[in-house]
Short mmCIF file of C-alpha atoms in Angstrom, two decimals:
data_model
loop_
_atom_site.label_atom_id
_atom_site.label_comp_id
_atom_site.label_asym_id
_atom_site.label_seq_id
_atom_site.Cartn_x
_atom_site.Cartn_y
_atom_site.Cartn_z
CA UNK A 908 124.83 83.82 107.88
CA UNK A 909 121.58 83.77 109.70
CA UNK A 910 123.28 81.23 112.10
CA UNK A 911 125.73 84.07 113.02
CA UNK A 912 123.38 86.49 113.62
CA UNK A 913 123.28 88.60 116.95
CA UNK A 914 120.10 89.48 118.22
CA UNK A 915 119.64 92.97 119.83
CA UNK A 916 116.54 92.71 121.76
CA UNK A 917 115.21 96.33 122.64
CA UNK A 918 112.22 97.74 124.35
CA UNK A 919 112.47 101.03 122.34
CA UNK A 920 114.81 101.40 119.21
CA UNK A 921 116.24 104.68 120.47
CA UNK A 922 116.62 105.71 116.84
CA UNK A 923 119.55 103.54 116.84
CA UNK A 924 120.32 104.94 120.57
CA UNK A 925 135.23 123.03 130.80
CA UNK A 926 137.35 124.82 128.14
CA UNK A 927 136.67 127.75 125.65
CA UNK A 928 136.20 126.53 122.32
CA UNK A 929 138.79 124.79 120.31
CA UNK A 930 140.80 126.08 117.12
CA UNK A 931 138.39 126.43 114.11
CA UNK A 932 138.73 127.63 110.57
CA UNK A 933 136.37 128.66 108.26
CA UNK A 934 137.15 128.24 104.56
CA UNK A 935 138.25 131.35 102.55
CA UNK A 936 137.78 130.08 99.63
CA UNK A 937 136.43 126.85 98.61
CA UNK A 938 138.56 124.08 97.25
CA UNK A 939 141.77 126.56 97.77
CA UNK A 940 142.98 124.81 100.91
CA UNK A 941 143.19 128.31 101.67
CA UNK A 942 141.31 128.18 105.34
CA UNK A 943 141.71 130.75 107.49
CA UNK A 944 141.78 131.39 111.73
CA UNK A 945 138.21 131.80 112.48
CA UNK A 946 137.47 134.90 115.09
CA UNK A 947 136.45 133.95 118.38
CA UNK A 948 132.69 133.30 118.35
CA UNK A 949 132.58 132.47 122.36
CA UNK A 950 129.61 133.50 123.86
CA UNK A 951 128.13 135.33 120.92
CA UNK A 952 125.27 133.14 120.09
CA UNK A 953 122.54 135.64 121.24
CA UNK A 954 122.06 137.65 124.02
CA UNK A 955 121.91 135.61 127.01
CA UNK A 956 123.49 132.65 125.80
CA UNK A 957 125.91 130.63 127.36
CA UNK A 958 129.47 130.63 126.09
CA UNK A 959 130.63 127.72 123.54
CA UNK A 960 132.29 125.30 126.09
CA UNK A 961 133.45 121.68 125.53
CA UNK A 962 131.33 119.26 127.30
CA UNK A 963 133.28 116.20 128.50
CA UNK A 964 129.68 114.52 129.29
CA UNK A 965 128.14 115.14 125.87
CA UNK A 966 127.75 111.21 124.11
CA UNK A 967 130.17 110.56 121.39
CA UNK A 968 129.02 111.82 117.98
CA UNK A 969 127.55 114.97 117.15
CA UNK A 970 124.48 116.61 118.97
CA UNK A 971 123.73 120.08 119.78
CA UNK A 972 123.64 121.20 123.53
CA UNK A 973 120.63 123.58 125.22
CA UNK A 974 122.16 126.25 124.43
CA UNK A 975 122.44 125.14 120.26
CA UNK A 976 126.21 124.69 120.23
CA UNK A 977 127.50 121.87 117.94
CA UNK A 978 129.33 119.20 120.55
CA UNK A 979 131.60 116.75 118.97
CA UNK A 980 133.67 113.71 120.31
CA UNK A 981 135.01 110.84 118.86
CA UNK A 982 137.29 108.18 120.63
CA UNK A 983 140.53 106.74 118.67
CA UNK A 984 143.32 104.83 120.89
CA UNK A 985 145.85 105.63 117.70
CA UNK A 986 145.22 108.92 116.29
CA UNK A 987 147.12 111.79 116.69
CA UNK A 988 144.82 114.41 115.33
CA UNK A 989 141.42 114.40 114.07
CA UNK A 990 139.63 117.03 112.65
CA UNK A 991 135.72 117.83 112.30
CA UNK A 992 135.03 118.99 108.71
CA UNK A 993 131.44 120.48 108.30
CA UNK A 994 129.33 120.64 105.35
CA UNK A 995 126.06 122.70 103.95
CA UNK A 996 125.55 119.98 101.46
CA UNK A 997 126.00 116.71 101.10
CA UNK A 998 127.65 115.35 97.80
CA UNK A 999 129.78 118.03 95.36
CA UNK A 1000 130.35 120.84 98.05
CA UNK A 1001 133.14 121.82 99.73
CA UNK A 1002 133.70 122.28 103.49
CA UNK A 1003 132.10 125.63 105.37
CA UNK A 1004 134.15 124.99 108.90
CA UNK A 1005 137.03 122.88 110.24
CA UNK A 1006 136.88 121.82 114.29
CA UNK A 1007 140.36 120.44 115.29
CA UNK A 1008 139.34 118.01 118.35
CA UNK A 1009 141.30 118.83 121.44
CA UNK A 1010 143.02 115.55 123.30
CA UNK A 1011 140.54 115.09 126.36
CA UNK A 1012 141.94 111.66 127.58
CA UNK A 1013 140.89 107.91 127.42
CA UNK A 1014 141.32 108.24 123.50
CA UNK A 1015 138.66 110.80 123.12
CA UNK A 1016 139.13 114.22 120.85
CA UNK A 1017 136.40 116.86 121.83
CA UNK A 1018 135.19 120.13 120.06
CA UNK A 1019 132.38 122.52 120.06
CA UNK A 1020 131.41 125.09 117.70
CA UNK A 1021 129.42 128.01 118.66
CA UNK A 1022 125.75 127.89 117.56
CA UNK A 1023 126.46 131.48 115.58
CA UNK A 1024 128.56 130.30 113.42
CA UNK A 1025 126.32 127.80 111.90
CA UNK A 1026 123.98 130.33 111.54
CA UNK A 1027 122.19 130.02 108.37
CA UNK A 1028 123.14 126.18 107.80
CA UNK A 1029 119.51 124.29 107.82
CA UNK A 1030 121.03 120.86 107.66
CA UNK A 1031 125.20 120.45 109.34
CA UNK A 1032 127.01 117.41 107.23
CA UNK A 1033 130.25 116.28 108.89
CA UNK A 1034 133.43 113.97 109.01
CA UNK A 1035 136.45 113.28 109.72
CA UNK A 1036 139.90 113.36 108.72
CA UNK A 1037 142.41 111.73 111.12
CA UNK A 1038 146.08 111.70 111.03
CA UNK A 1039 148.17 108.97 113.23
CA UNK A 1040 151.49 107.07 112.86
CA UNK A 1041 151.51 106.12 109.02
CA UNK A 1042 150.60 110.26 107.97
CA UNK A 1043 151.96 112.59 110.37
CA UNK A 1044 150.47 116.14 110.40
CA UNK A 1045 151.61 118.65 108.59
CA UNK A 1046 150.39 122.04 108.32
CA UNK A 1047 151.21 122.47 104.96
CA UNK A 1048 148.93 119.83 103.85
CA UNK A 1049 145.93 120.36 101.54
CA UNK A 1050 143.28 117.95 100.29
CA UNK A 1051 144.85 115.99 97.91
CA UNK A 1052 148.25 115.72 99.51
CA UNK A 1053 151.03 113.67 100.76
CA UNK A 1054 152.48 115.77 103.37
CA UNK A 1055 153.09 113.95 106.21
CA UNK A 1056 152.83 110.83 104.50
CA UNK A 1057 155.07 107.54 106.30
CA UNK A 1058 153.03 104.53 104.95
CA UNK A 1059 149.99 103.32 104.14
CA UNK A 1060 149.70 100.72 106.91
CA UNK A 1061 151.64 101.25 110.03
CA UNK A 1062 153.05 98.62 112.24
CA UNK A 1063 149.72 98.39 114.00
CA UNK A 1064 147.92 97.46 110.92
CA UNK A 1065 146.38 100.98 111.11
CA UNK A 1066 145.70 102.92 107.70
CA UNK A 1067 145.73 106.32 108.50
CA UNK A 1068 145.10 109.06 105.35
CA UNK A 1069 143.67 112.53 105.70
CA UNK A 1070 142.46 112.35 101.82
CA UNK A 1071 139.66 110.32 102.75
CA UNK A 1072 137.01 111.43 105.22
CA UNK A 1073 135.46 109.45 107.30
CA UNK A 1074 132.25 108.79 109.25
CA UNK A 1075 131.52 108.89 111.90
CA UNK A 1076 130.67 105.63 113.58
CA UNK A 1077 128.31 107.37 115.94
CA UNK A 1078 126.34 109.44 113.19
CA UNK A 1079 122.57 109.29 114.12
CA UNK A 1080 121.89 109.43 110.31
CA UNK A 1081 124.16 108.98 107.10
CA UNK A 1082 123.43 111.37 103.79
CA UNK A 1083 124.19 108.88 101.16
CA UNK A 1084 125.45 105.25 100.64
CA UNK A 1085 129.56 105.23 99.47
CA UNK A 1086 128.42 103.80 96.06
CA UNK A 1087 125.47 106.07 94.51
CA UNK A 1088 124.23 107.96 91.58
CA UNK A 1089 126.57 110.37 91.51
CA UNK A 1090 129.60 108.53 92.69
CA UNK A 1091 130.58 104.79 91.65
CA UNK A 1092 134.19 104.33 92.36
CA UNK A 1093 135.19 102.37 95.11
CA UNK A 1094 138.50 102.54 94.48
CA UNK A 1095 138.81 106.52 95.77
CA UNK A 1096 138.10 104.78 99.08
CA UNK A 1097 141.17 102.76 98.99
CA UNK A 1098 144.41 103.87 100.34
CA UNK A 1099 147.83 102.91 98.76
CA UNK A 1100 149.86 104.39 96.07
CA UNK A 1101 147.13 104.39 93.32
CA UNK A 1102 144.59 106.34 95.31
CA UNK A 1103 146.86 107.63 98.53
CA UNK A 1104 146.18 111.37 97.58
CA UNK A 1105 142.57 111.23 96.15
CA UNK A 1106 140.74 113.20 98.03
CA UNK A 1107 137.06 111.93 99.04
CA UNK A 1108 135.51 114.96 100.64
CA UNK A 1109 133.24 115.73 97.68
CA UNK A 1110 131.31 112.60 97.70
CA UNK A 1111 131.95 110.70 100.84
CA UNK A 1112 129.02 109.66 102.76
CA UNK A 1113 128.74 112.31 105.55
CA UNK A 1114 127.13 112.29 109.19
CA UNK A 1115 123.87 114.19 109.91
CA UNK A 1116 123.59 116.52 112.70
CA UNK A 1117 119.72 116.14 113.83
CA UNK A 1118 118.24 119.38 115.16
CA UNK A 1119 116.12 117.69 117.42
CA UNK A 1120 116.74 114.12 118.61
CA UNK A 1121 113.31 113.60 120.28
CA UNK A 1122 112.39 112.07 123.44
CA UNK A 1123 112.48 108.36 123.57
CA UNK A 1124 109.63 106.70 125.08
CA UNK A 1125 109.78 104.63 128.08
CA UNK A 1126 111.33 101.02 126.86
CA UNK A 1127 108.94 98.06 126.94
CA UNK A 1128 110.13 94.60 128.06
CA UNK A 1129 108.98 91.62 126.03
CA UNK A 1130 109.00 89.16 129.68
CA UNK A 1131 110.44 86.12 129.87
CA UNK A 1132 111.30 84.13 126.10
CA UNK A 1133 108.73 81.41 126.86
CA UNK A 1134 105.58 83.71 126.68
CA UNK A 1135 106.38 85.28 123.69
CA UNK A 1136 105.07 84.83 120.60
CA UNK A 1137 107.82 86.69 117.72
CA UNK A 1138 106.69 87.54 114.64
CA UNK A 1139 109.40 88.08 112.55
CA UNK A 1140 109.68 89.82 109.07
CA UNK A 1141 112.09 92.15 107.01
CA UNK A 1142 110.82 95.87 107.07
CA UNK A 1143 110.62 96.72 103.93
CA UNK A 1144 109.39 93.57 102.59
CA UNK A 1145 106.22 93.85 105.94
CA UNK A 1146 104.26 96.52 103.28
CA UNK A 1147 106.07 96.72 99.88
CA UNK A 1148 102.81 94.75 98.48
CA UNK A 1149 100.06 96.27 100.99
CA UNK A 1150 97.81 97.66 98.61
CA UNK A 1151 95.68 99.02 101.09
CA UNK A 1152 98.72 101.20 101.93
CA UNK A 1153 99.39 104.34 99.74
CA UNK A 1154 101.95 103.77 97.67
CA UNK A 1155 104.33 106.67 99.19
CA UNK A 1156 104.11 104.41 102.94
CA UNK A 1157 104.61 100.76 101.45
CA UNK A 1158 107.97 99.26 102.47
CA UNK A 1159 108.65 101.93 105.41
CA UNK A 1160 108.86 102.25 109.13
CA UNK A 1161 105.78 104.78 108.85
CA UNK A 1162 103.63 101.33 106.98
CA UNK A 1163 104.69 99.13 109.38
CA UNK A 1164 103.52 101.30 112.10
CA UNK A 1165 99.65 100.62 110.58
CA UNK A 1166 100.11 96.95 111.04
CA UNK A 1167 100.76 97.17 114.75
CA UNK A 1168 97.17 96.55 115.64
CA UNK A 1169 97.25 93.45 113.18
CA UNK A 1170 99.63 91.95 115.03
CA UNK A 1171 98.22 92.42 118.21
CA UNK A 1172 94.83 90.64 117.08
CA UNK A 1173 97.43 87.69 115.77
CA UNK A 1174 98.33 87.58 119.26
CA UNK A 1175 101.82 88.53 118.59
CA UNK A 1176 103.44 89.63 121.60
CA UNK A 1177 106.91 90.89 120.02
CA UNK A 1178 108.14 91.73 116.45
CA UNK A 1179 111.46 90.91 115.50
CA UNK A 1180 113.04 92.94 112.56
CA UNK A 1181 115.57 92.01 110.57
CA UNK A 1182 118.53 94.92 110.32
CA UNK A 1183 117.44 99.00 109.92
CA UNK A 1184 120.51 99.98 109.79
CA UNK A 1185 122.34 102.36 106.85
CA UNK A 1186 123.63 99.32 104.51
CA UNK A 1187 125.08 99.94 101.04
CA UNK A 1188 121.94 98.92 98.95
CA UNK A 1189 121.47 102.29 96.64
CA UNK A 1190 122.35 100.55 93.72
CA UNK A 1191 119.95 97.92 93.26
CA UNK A 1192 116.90 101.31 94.32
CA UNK A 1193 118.16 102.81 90.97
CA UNK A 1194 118.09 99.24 89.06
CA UNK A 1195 115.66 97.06 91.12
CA UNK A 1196 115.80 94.79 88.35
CA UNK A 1197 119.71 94.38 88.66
CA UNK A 1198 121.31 91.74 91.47
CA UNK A 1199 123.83 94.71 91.75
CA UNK A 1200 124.23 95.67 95.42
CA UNK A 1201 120.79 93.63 96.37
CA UNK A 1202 122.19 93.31 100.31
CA UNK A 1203 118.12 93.29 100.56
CA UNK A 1204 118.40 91.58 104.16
CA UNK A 1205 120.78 94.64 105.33
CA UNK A 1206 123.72 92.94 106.47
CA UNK A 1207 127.09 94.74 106.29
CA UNK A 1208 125.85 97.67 108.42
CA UNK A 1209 127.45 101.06 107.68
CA UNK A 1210 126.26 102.33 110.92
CA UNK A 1211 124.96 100.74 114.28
CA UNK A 1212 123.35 104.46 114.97
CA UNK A 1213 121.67 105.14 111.72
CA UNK A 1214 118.06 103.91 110.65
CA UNK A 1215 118.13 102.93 106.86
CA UNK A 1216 116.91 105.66 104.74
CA UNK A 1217 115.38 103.86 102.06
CA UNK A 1218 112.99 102.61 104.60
CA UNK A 1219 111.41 105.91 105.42
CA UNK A 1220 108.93 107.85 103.77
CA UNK A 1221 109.95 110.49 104.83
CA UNK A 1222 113.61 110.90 104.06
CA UNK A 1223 114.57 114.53 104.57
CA UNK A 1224 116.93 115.43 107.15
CA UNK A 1225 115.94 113.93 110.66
CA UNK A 1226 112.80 112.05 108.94
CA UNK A 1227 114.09 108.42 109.44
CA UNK A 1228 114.62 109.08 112.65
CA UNK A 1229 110.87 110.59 113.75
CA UNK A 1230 109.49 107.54 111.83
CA UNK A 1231 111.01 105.04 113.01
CA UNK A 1232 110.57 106.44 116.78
CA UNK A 1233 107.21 106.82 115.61
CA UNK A 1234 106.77 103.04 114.53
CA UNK A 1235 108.53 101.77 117.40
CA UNK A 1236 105.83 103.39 119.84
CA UNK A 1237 102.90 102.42 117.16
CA UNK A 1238 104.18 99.13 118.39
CA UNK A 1239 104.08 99.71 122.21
CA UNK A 1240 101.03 101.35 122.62
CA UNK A 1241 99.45 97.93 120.98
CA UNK A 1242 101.44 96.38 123.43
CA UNK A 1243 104.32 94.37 121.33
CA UNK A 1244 107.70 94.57 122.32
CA UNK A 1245 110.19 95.73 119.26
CA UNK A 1246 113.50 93.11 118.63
CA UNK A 1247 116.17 94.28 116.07
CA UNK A 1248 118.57 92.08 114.62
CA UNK A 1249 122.16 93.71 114.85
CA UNK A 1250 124.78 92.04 112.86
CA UNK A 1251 128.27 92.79 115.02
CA UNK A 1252 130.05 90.20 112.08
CA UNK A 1253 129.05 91.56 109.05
CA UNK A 1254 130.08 95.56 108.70
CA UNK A 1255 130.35 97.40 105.77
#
């Protein structure tokens, strides 16, 4: 495996990198299916603020613009309509708002939603439910329903079901592993007929909107491979036994960050980390004594754009994100150069 491991070498880990607004609908009543037209919220974000507008230079993903509106954009070559779903919470809620994506060519759907009407929501969850060949849209279907069902893998080998949302593959953090405390079933995942019309909304892993993305520093270049000297080691496994460490930092991006000057006295002139990405590893953190889900070297990535949770401290909302940043320039001002393995072969 470690033979077939790409190497991402970075200067900075950058945390892991016009039309009116679309149709919306906010839900009337939660689990009903019973959504209604939303009112048009253009340009009512506070006095002075610019209208809701779809940006067709905002990056792929989900990131609010100067002016607080949510932009969204995701790029499929095969679907036929996708849909934004957005949460308050993330696990055992329903949806608060639905964004249908507008067509905006080269296979990318774009939608914005006007900062008012997320008023009031401190953390926005999200993902996405996608029809294409194999489930048609129809607007008679619910959560939980076949309508518009043709087959469960089209002629393209594509496996397109509205029942189960999805994530977004540019999600600058992920809520929750698939597997979890609260949800163990990995079959509700699956399409075919067994599981075709379960609905995963509830307890599907969900994108994080961050409410401020930070300002990445300026990258540092490592030099030519023959004056370097790597020092490579697994994150987590750096400080999990430091016990000059508080407990609370051991095993985290914000522990590693102390050892920066270390290194630099070693002589090291680059550190090489094995993956930070989201991996499915929850299971074995509520049994470390059990070899269940013990992916401890973090291959099978769930995301290329999200830091691993479990190796912050600080794991609210945005707080893997500020630490790792934070680690990665703990590492630069001693002067070593940051490497991260990616691993394009192995995804979740």
């Amino acid at each position: 495996m470690r033979g077939r491991r790409w190497l991402l070498a970075l200067g900075l880990l950058a945390a892991c990198a016009s039309e009116t607004a679309g149709e919306h609908e906010s839900v009337a009543t939660a689990g009903s299916g019973g959504a209604t037209t939303a009112s048009s919220s253009v340009g009512v974000g506070g006095e002075g603020t610019p209208p809701a507008t779809i940006d067709d230079d905002s990056p792929l993903g989900a990131h609010f613009d100067a002016a607080g509106h949510l932009q969204l954009a995701v790029r499929s070559g095969a679907a036929e309509r996708v849909e934004a779903w957005l949460y308050a919470e993330s696990f055992g809620a329903d949806e608060v708002l639905r964004v249908v994506l507008e067509a905006r060519g080269e296979g990318v759907f774009r939608g914005v939603v006007d900062a008012a009407e997320l008023e009031g929501i401190e953390t926005v969850y999200y993902g996405l439910r996608v029809w294409g060949p194999g489930f048609a849209y129809d607007p008679g279907w619910t959560p939980g329903s076949d309508l518009g069902f043709v087959a469960d893998v089209d002629e393209a080998g594509h496996r397109f079901n509205p029942n189960k949302l999805l994530l977004d593959p540019y999600a600058r953090e992920i809520s929750h592993d698939p597997f979890h405390a609260g949800h163990s079933d990995g079959f509700a995942y699956t399409t075919g007929p067994d599981h075709r019309t379960t609905d995963t909304g509830a307890f599907a892993p969900k994108g994080i909107v961050l409410r401020s993305e930070g300002t990445p520093a300026k990258p540092r270049r490592a030099g030519p491979l023959r004056d370097q000297t790597i020092y490579e080691v697994h994150l987590r496994g750096f400080t999990k036994a430091e016990p000059s460490l508080p407990e609370a930092l051991r095993g985290t991006y914000a522990g590693a960050a102390t050892k920066a000057a270390y290194l630099a006295d070693l002589g090291v002139t680059a550190i090489e980390l094995l993956p930070l990405h989201e991996t499915q590893n929850e299971q074995n953190d509520l049994d470390p004594e059990s070899a269940s889900g013990d992916n401890y070297w973090g291959y099978s990535s769930l995301s290329f754009f999200a830091p691993e949770r479990r190796f912050a401290s600080d794991r609210s909302p945005g707080g893997p994100t500020r630490e790792l940043r934070d680690m990665v320039q703990a590492f630069h001002d001693e002067g070593i150069a940051v490497i991260v393995d990616v691993v394009f072969n192995h995804t979740a």
